[in-house]
């Protein structure tokens, strides 16, 4: 048996008492810790006796497993407790031994305790990391549940809204069929047109809600075919002609920058994206403003840019406008109307655009110097569309296709 083991063994009662005194503030605490301290010294002596840390490490592992649960990320740290025990142990050696013996014992003690402290601090770091990982996982699961109930709600609401809208539309048409004389009545026709445009807008919102569900469930289907981007941009620009006119705005398409050859994409979905981005550019730019569409070719992609000279976007908002229900600012302050200045919608347009572009294997993001309704810094939306000569995932991409035909 080593000198240290022998000394610890014959002084264990004194040591336990001294450590208990140091660690406890009252009698009740002393009664609680005495057993833990006594078994610690038993393991320490066993380890020193066999020159093997196993018994002590085992004891320390049990300490870490049994430590109190973390409160708001704060764990009960055990390393300081072990350091206190070491200090008491060293004090007792200095107190009870001759200096020469004390030096030998203290050197041996240092080695044993340092190893134990290292082991314990590694255990504690691992446990802390595991706790943090658990907390993160729980937060993520909660977020996923929230996201799921959001998209479940959207899907149910969209389906439930379809029937009453069809009813409204049907009854309106029935009234006109039953009373053809109303077609001569200006007031009645204005009412009818108002209703029809309301129903049309509601249908668009429902379509958006269903698209959100498809995107969230990763179920969006693309009907890829040779697609010419200048045709897409022209089609989208036609769809915004009337809001441009109403808002006295100009749309400049820099055709010469748009690649002439085709890519494989879903043209209907791309027009939908371009329409949403253009409508936003109109909505968030004051009357009389200008929107520019230009493109630049990058390796394997074309970057279609929609540039406006509107109110811009603050750096904080740039990162979350592509999320679901991402309407920025107080929705109640938005003016009504789909294309009115700041006529905010439900905040689904960019989420859908991102879903569609990502399903194509592309990317979409926005740039802006900030939000400023006076100086109008404007925003630029980048839509990165892959240039493909075969449908996505098709191994036969080497097949020469008819798409090298150029369209102007
Ligand atoms: P919304 O239905 O609110 O227009 P979107 O998803 O289309 O929803 O856009 C989300 C938010 O991004 C908008 O509420 C708006 O604050 C901001 N945004 C989008 N496009 C622009 C733009 N061109 N200029 C300034 N802000 C924009």
Coordinates of C-alpha atoms and ligand atoms in Angstrom, one line a residue:
X1 CA 0.0 0.0 0.0
X2 CA 1.4 3.5 -0.8
X3 CA 2.2 6.0 2.0
X4 CA -0.7 8.2 0.8
X5 CA -3.2 5.4 0.9
X6 CA -2.1 4.4 4.3
X7 CA -2.3 8.0 5.6
X8 CA -5.7 8.6 4.1
X9 CA -7.0 5.3 5.5
X10 CA -5.9 6.0 9.1
X11 CA -7.1 9.6 9.0
X12 CA -10.3 9.2 7.0
X13 CA -12.6 10.0 10.0
X14 CA -10.8 13.3 10.6
X15 CA -10.8 14.1 6.9
X16 CA -14.5 13.4 6.4
X17 CA -15.3 15.6 9.4
X18 CA -13.1 18.5 8.1
X19 CA -14.6 18.3 4.6
X20 CA -18.2 18.2 6.0
X21 CA -17.4 21.2 8.1
X22 CA -16.1 23.1 5.1
X23 CA -19.0 22.2 2.8
X24 CA -21.9 22.7 5.1
X25 CA -23.4 25.8 6.7
X26 CA -25.6 24.1 9.3
X27 CA -26.3 20.8 11.1
X28 CA -29.0 19.8 8.6
X29 CA -26.6 20.1 5.7
X30 CA -23.9 18.3 7.6
X31 CA -26.2 15.3 8.1
X32 CA -27.0 15.4 4.3
X33 CA -23.4 15.4 3.0
X34 CA -21.6 13.2 5.5
X35 CA -22.5 10.0 3.7
X36 CA -21.4 11.4 0.3
X37 CA -18.1 12.6 1.6
X38 CA -17.4 9.4 3.4
X39 CA -18.0 7.3 0.3
X40 CA -15.9 9.8 -1.7
X41 CA -12.9 9.1 0.6
X42 CA -13.6 5.3 0.4
X43 CA -13.3 5.5 -3.4
X44 CA -10.3 7.8 -3.2
X45 CA -8.4 5.4 -0.9
X46 CA -9.3 2.5 -3.1
X47 CA -7.9 4.3 -6.1
X48 CA -4.7 5.4 -4.4
X49 CA -4.3 1.9 -3.0
X50 CA -4.5 0.2 -6.4
X51 CA -2.9 3.0 -8.4
X52 CA -5.9 3.0 -10.6
X53 CA -8.5 5.8 -11.0
X54 CA -11.4 3.5 -11.8
X55 CA -13.0 3.6 -8.3
X56 CA -12.7 7.3 -8.0
X57 CA -13.9 8.0 -11.6
X58 CA -16.9 5.8 -11.0
X59 CA -17.8 7.8 -7.9
X60 CA -17.4 11.1 -9.8
X61 CA -19.6 9.8 -12.6
X62 CA -22.3 9.0 -10.1
X63 CA -22.0 12.6 -8.7
X64 CA -22.5 14.0 -12.2
X65 CA -25.5 11.7 -13.0
X66 CA -27.2 12.6 -9.7
X67 CA -26.5 16.4 -9.8
X68 CA -29.5 18.7 -9.5
X69 CA -31.4 19.4 -12.8
X70 CA -30.3 22.5 -14.6
X71 CA -32.2 25.7 -13.9
X72 CA -32.3 27.9 -17.0
X73 CA -29.1 26.4 -18.3
X74 CA -27.3 26.7 -15.0
X75 CA -25.9 23.4 -13.8
X76 CA -24.6 22.7 -10.3
X77 CA -20.9 22.7 -10.9
X78 CA -19.0 19.9 -9.1
X79 CA -15.4 20.8 -9.9
X80 CA -15.3 23.6 -7.3
X81 CA -16.6 21.1 -4.7
X82 CA -13.8 18.7 -5.6
X83 CA -11.2 21.6 -5.4
X84 CA -12.5 22.4 -1.9
X85 CA -12.1 18.8 -0.8
X86 CA -8.5 18.8 -2.1
X87 CA -7.7 22.0 -0.2
X88 CA -9.1 20.5 3.1
X89 CA -7.2 17.3 2.4
X90 CA -4.0 19.2 1.9
X91 CA -4.6 21.4 5.0
X92 CA -5.1 18.3 7.2
X93 CA -1.8 16.8 5.8
X94 CA 0.1 20.0 6.7
X95 CA -1.6 20.0 10.1
X96 CA -1.0 16.4 11.1
X97 CA 2.3 15.5 9.5
X98 CA 5.9 16.3 9.9
X99 CA 7.1 18.6 7.1
X100 CA 9.2 16.0 5.3
X101 CA 6.4 13.4 5.3
X102 CA 3.9 16.2 4.4
X103 CA 5.9 17.2 1.3
X104 CA 5.8 13.6 0.0
X105 CA 2.2 13.1 0.7
X106 CA 1.2 16.5 -0.8
X107 CA 3.1 15.6 -4.1
X108 CA 1.3 12.3 -4.3
X109 CA -2.0 14.0 -3.4
X110 CA -1.6 16.6 -6.1
X111 CA -1.3 13.9 -8.8
X112 CA -4.4 12.0 -7.7
X113 CA -6.6 15.1 -7.3
X114 CA -5.5 16.7 -10.6
X115 CA -6.4 13.6 -12.5
X116 CA -9.7 13.5 -10.7
X117 CA -10.4 17.2 -11.4
X118 CA -9.6 16.8 -15.1
X119 CA -11.9 13.8 -15.3
X120 CA -14.7 15.6 -13.5
X121 CA -14.5 18.7 -15.6
X122 CA -14.6 16.6 -18.8
X123 CA -17.6 14.8 -17.5
X124 CA -19.3 18.1 -16.6
X125 CA -18.6 19.7 -20.0
X126 CA -20.0 16.6 -21.7
X127 CA -23.1 16.6 -19.5
X128 CA -23.6 20.4 -20.1
X129 CA -23.3 19.8 -23.8
X130 CA -25.8 17.0 -23.6
X131 CA -28.2 19.2 -21.6
X132 CA -27.9 22.0 -24.1
X133 CA -28.5 19.6 -27.0
X134 CA -31.6 18.3 -25.2
X135 CA -32.9 21.8 -24.7
X136 CA -32.2 22.8 -28.3
X137 CA -33.9 19.6 -29.5
X138 CA -37.0 20.4 -27.4
X139 CA -37.1 24.0 -28.7
X140 CA -36.8 22.7 -32.2
X141 CA -39.6 20.1 -31.7
X142 CA -41.8 22.8 -30.2
X143 CA -41.1 25.0 -33.3
X144 CA -41.9 22.1 -35.6
X145 CA -45.2 21.5 -33.8
X146 CA -46.1 25.2 -34.1
X147 CA -45.1 25.2 -37.8
X148 CA -47.2 22.1 -38.4
X149 CA -50.3 23.5 -36.7
X150 CA -49.8 26.7 -38.7
X151 CA -49.8 24.8 -42.0
X152 CA -52.6 22.4 -40.9
X153 CA -54.7 25.5 -40.1
X154 CA -53.9 27.0 -43.6
X155 CA -54.8 23.8 -45.4
X156 CA -58.1 23.3 -43.5
X157 CA -59.0 27.0 -43.8
X158 CA -58.3 27.0 -47.6
X159 CA -60.5 23.9 -48.1
X160 CA -63.3 25.3 -45.9
X161 CA -63.3 28.6 -47.7
X162 CA -63.8 27.1 -51.1
X163 CA -67.4 26.0 -50.6
X164 CA -68.9 29.3 -49.4
X165 CA -67.0 31.2 -52.2
X166 CA -68.5 28.9 -54.8
X167 CA -71.9 29.5 -53.2
X168 CA -71.5 33.3 -53.4
X169 CA -70.4 33.1 -57.0
X170 CA -73.2 30.7 -57.9
X171 CA -75.9 32.8 -56.3
X172 CA -74.7 36.0 -57.9
X173 CA -74.8 34.3 -61.3
X174 CA -78.3 32.9 -60.6
X175 CA -79.6 36.4 -59.7
X176 CA -78.2 37.7 -63.1
X177 CA -79.7 34.8 -65.0
X178 CA -83.1 35.2 -63.3
X179 CA -83.1 39.0 -63.7
X180 CA -81.5 39.8 -67.1
X181 CA -83.0 43.3 -66.8
X182 CA -80.4 44.0 -64.0
X183 CA -77.7 44.1 -66.7
X184 CA -79.1 47.5 -67.8
X185 CA -79.0 48.7 -64.2
X186 CA -75.6 50.5 -63.6
X187 CA -75.9 50.3 -59.8
X188 CA -76.6 46.6 -59.8
X189 CA -73.8 45.9 -62.3
X190 CA -71.3 47.9 -60.1
X191 CA -72.4 45.8 -57.2
X192 CA -72.0 42.6 -59.2
X193 CA -68.6 43.6 -60.5
X194 CA -67.5 44.4 -56.9
X195 CA -68.6 41.0 -55.8
X196 CA -66.9 39.3 -58.7
X197 CA -63.6 41.0 -58.1
X198 CA -63.9 40.2 -54.3
X199 CA -64.5 36.5 -55.1
X200 CA -61.5 36.5 -57.6
X201 CA -59.2 38.0 -54.9
X202 CA -60.5 35.4 -52.3
X203 CA -59.8 32.6 -54.8
X204 CA -56.2 34.0 -55.2
X205 CA -55.7 34.0 -51.5
X206 CA -57.1 30.4 -51.2
X207 CA -54.7 29.3 -54.0
X208 CA -51.8 30.9 -52.1
X209 CA -52.9 29.1 -49.0
X210 CA -53.0 25.8 -50.8
X211 CA -49.6 26.5 -52.3
X212 CA -48.2 27.2 -48.9
X213 CA -49.4 23.8 -47.7
X214 CA -47.9 22.1 -50.7
X215 CA -44.5 23.8 -50.2
X216 CA -44.5 23.2 -46.4
X217 CA -45.2 19.5 -47.0
X218 CA -42.6 19.4 -49.7
X219 CA -45.3 18.2 -52.2
X220 CA -45.0 20.9 -54.8
X221 CA -45.0 19.4 -58.3
X222 CA -43.2 21.1 -61.2
X223 CA -44.2 20.4 -64.7
X224 CA -40.8 21.1 -66.3
X225 CA -40.6 21.9 -70.0
X226 CA -38.3 24.0 -72.2
X227 CA -38.9 27.5 -70.9
X228 CA -37.7 30.9 -72.3
X229 CA -37.2 33.5 -69.6
X230 CA -38.0 36.4 -71.7
X231 CA -41.4 34.9 -72.4
X232 CA -41.9 34.3 -68.7
X233 CA -41.0 37.9 -67.9
X234 CA -43.2 39.3 -70.6
X235 CA -46.2 37.2 -69.4
X236 CA -45.6 38.4 -65.8
X237 CA -45.3 42.0 -67.0
X238 CA -48.7 41.7 -68.8
X239 CA -50.3 40.5 -65.6
X240 CA -49.3 43.7 -63.8
X241 CA -50.2 46.2 -66.6
X242 CA -53.4 47.4 -64.9
X243 CA -51.8 48.1 -61.4
X244 CA -48.9 49.8 -63.2
X245 CA -51.4 52.0 -65.0
X246 CA -53.4 52.7 -61.8
X247 CA -50.2 53.7 -59.9
X248 CA -48.7 55.6 -62.8
X249 CA -45.6 53.5 -62.6
X250 CA -43.1 52.4 -65.4
X251 CA -41.8 48.9 -65.9
X252 CA -38.5 48.7 -67.8
X253 CA -37.5 45.2 -69.0
X254 CA -33.9 45.1 -70.2
X255 CA -34.5 42.4 -72.7
X256 CA -30.9 42.4 -74.0
X257 CA -29.7 41.1 -70.6
X258 CA -32.0 38.1 -70.6
X259 CA -30.6 34.8 -72.0
X260 CA -32.1 33.8 -75.3
X261 CA -31.8 30.1 -74.9
X262 CA -34.3 27.9 -73.0
X263 CA -34.0 26.3 -69.6
X264 CA -36.0 23.4 -68.2
X265 CA -38.5 24.8 -65.7
X266 CA -42.2 25.0 -64.9
X267 CA -43.3 28.2 -66.9
X268 CA -46.6 28.6 -65.0
X269 CA -44.9 28.5 -61.6
X270 CA -42.1 30.9 -62.8
X271 CA -44.7 33.4 -64.0
X272 CA -46.4 33.1 -60.6
X273 CA -43.1 34.0 -58.9
X274 CA -42.4 36.9 -61.2
X275 CA -45.9 38.2 -60.8
X276 CA -45.6 38.2 -57.0
X277 CA -42.2 39.9 -57.0
X278 CA -43.4 42.5 -59.5
X279 CA -46.7 43.1 -57.5
X280 CA -44.6 43.6 -54.4
X281 CA -42.3 46.1 -56.3
X282 CA -45.4 48.0 -57.3
X283 CA -47.0 47.8 -53.8
X284 CA -44.0 49.0 -51.9
X285 CA -43.1 51.9 -54.3
X286 CA -45.0 55.2 -54.2
X287 CA -47.0 56.3 -57.2
X288 CA -45.0 57.3 -60.2
X289 CA -42.1 55.0 -59.4
X290 CA -40.1 52.7 -61.7
X291 CA -39.5 49.0 -61.7
X292 CA -36.6 47.5 -63.7
X293 CA -36.2 43.8 -64.6
X294 CA -32.8 42.7 -65.8
X295 CA -30.8 39.5 -65.8
X296 CA -27.2 38.4 -65.6
X297 CA -25.8 35.0 -66.4
X298 CA -23.7 33.2 -63.8
X299 CA -22.2 29.7 -64.1
X300 CA -25.2 27.3 -64.4
X301 CA -27.7 30.0 -63.4
X302 CA -29.4 33.1 -64.5
X303 CA -30.0 35.8 -61.9
X304 CA -33.2 37.7 -62.7
X305 CA -33.3 41.0 -60.8
X306 CA -36.4 43.0 -60.0
X307 CA -35.3 46.4 -58.9
X308 CA -37.6 49.1 -57.5
X309 CA -37.2 52.6 -56.2
X310 CA -39.6 52.1 -53.3
X311 CA -39.5 52.2 -49.5
X312 CA -36.9 49.5 -49.1
X313 CA -36.5 46.9 -46.4
X314 CA -34.7 47.2 -43.1
X315 CA -31.7 44.9 -42.6
X316 CA -33.5 43.2 -39.7
X317 CA -36.5 42.3 -42.0
X318 CA -34.4 41.1 -44.9
X319 CA -33.7 37.8 -43.2
X320 CA -37.4 36.9 -42.4
X321 CA -39.5 38.3 -45.2
X322 CA -39.3 35.0 -46.9
X323 CA -40.9 33.2 -43.9
X324 CA -44.6 32.3 -43.7
X325 CA -46.9 35.2 -42.6
X326 CA -43.9 37.5 -42.8
X327 CA -45.8 40.8 -43.3
X328 CA -43.6 43.5 -41.9
X329 CA -44.9 46.2 -39.6
X330 CA -48.5 46.7 -38.3
X331 CA -50.8 44.9 -40.8
X332 CA -53.7 47.2 -39.6
X333 CA -51.9 50.2 -40.9
X334 CA -51.6 48.8 -44.4
X335 CA -53.9 50.3 -47.0
X336 CA -56.4 47.9 -48.5
X337 CA -56.2 46.8 -52.1
X338 CA -53.9 44.4 -53.8
X339 CA -51.8 46.9 -55.6
X340 CA -52.3 50.1 -53.5
X341 CA -49.1 51.7 -52.0
X342 CA -48.1 49.6 -49.0
X343 CA -51.3 47.5 -49.5
X344 CA -49.8 44.6 -47.5
X345 CA -51.3 41.1 -48.0
X346 CA -51.2 38.0 -45.8
X347 CA -47.4 37.7 -46.1
X348 CA -47.4 34.5 -48.1
X349 CA -46.1 35.7 -51.5
X350 CA -42.4 35.6 -50.8
X351 CA -42.7 32.2 -48.9
X352 CA -44.4 30.7 -52.0
X353 CA -41.9 32.3 -54.3
X354 CA -39.0 30.9 -52.3
X355 CA -40.7 27.5 -52.2
X356 CA -41.2 27.4 -56.0
X357 CA -37.7 28.7 -56.8
X358 CA -36.1 26.2 -54.4
X359 CA -38.1 23.4 -55.9
X360 CA -36.4 24.4 -59.2
X361 CA -33.0 24.1 -57.5
X362 CA -32.6 27.8 -57.4
X363 CA -32.4 30.5 -54.8
X364 CA -34.1 33.8 -54.1
X365 CA -33.1 36.7 -51.9
X366 CA -33.5 40.5 -51.5
X367 CA -31.1 43.4 -51.1
X368 CA -31.9 46.8 -49.8
X369 CA -30.0 49.7 -48.3
X370 CA -32.7 50.0 -45.6
X371 CA -36.3 51.1 -45.0
X372 CA -36.9 54.8 -45.6
X373 CA -40.3 56.1 -46.8
X374 CA -38.8 59.6 -47.5
X375 CA -35.5 58.8 -49.3
X376 CA -36.8 55.6 -51.0
X377 CA -33.7 53.5 -51.1
X378 CA -35.5 50.8 -53.1
X379 CA -35.1 47.0 -53.1
X380 CA -33.6 44.5 -55.4
X381 CA -35.0 40.9 -55.5
X382 CA -32.6 38.3 -57.0
X383 CA -34.2 35.2 -58.5
X384 CA -31.6 32.6 -59.3
X385 CA -32.9 30.1 -61.8
X386 CA -30.8 27.1 -62.9
X387 CA -30.1 26.9 -66.6
X388 CA -30.7 23.3 -67.5
X389 CA -30.8 21.5 -70.8
X390 CA -32.8 18.6 -69.3
X391 CA -35.3 18.2 -66.5
X392 CA -34.0 18.3 -63.0
X393 CA -32.6 14.9 -61.9
X394 CA -32.7 13.5 -65.4
X395 CA -29.5 11.5 -66.1
X396 CA -30.0 11.8 -69.8
X397 CA -28.9 15.5 -69.7
X398 CA -26.5 14.8 -72.5
X399 CA -29.4 14.4 -74.9
X400 CA -29.4 17.3 -77.2
X401 CA -32.7 19.0 -77.0
X402 CA -34.8 21.2 -79.2
X403 CA -34.2 24.1 -76.7
X404 CA -31.2 25.6 -78.4
X405 CA -33.7 27.3 -80.7
X406 CA -33.5 31.0 -79.7
X407 CA -36.5 33.1 -79.0
X408 CA -36.4 36.9 -79.1
Ligands
LIG1 P1 -47.3 40.6 -48.4 O1 -48.5 39.8 -48.7 O2 -47.3 41.2 -47.0 O3 -46.9 41.5 -49.5 P2 -45.0 39.0 -49.1 O4 -44.6 37.7 -48.7 O5 -45.2 39.2 -50.6 O6 -46.3 39.4 -48.3 O7 -43.9 40.1 -48.6 C1 -43.5 40.0 -47.2 C2 -43.1 41.4 -46.8 O8 -41.8 41.7 -47.4 C3 -44.0 42.5 -47.1 O9 -45.0 42.6 -46.1 C4 -43.1 43.7 -47.2 O10 -42.9 44.3 -45.9 C5 -41.8 43.1 -47.6 N1 -41.5 43.4 -49.1 C6 -41.7 42.5 -50.1 N2 -41.3 43.0 -51.3 C7 -40.9 44.3 -51.0 C8 -40.4 45.4 -51.8 N3 -40.3 45.3 -53.1 N4 -40.1 46.5 -51.2 C9 -40.2 46.7 -49.8 N5 -40.7 45.7 -49.0 C10 -41.0 44.5 -49.6

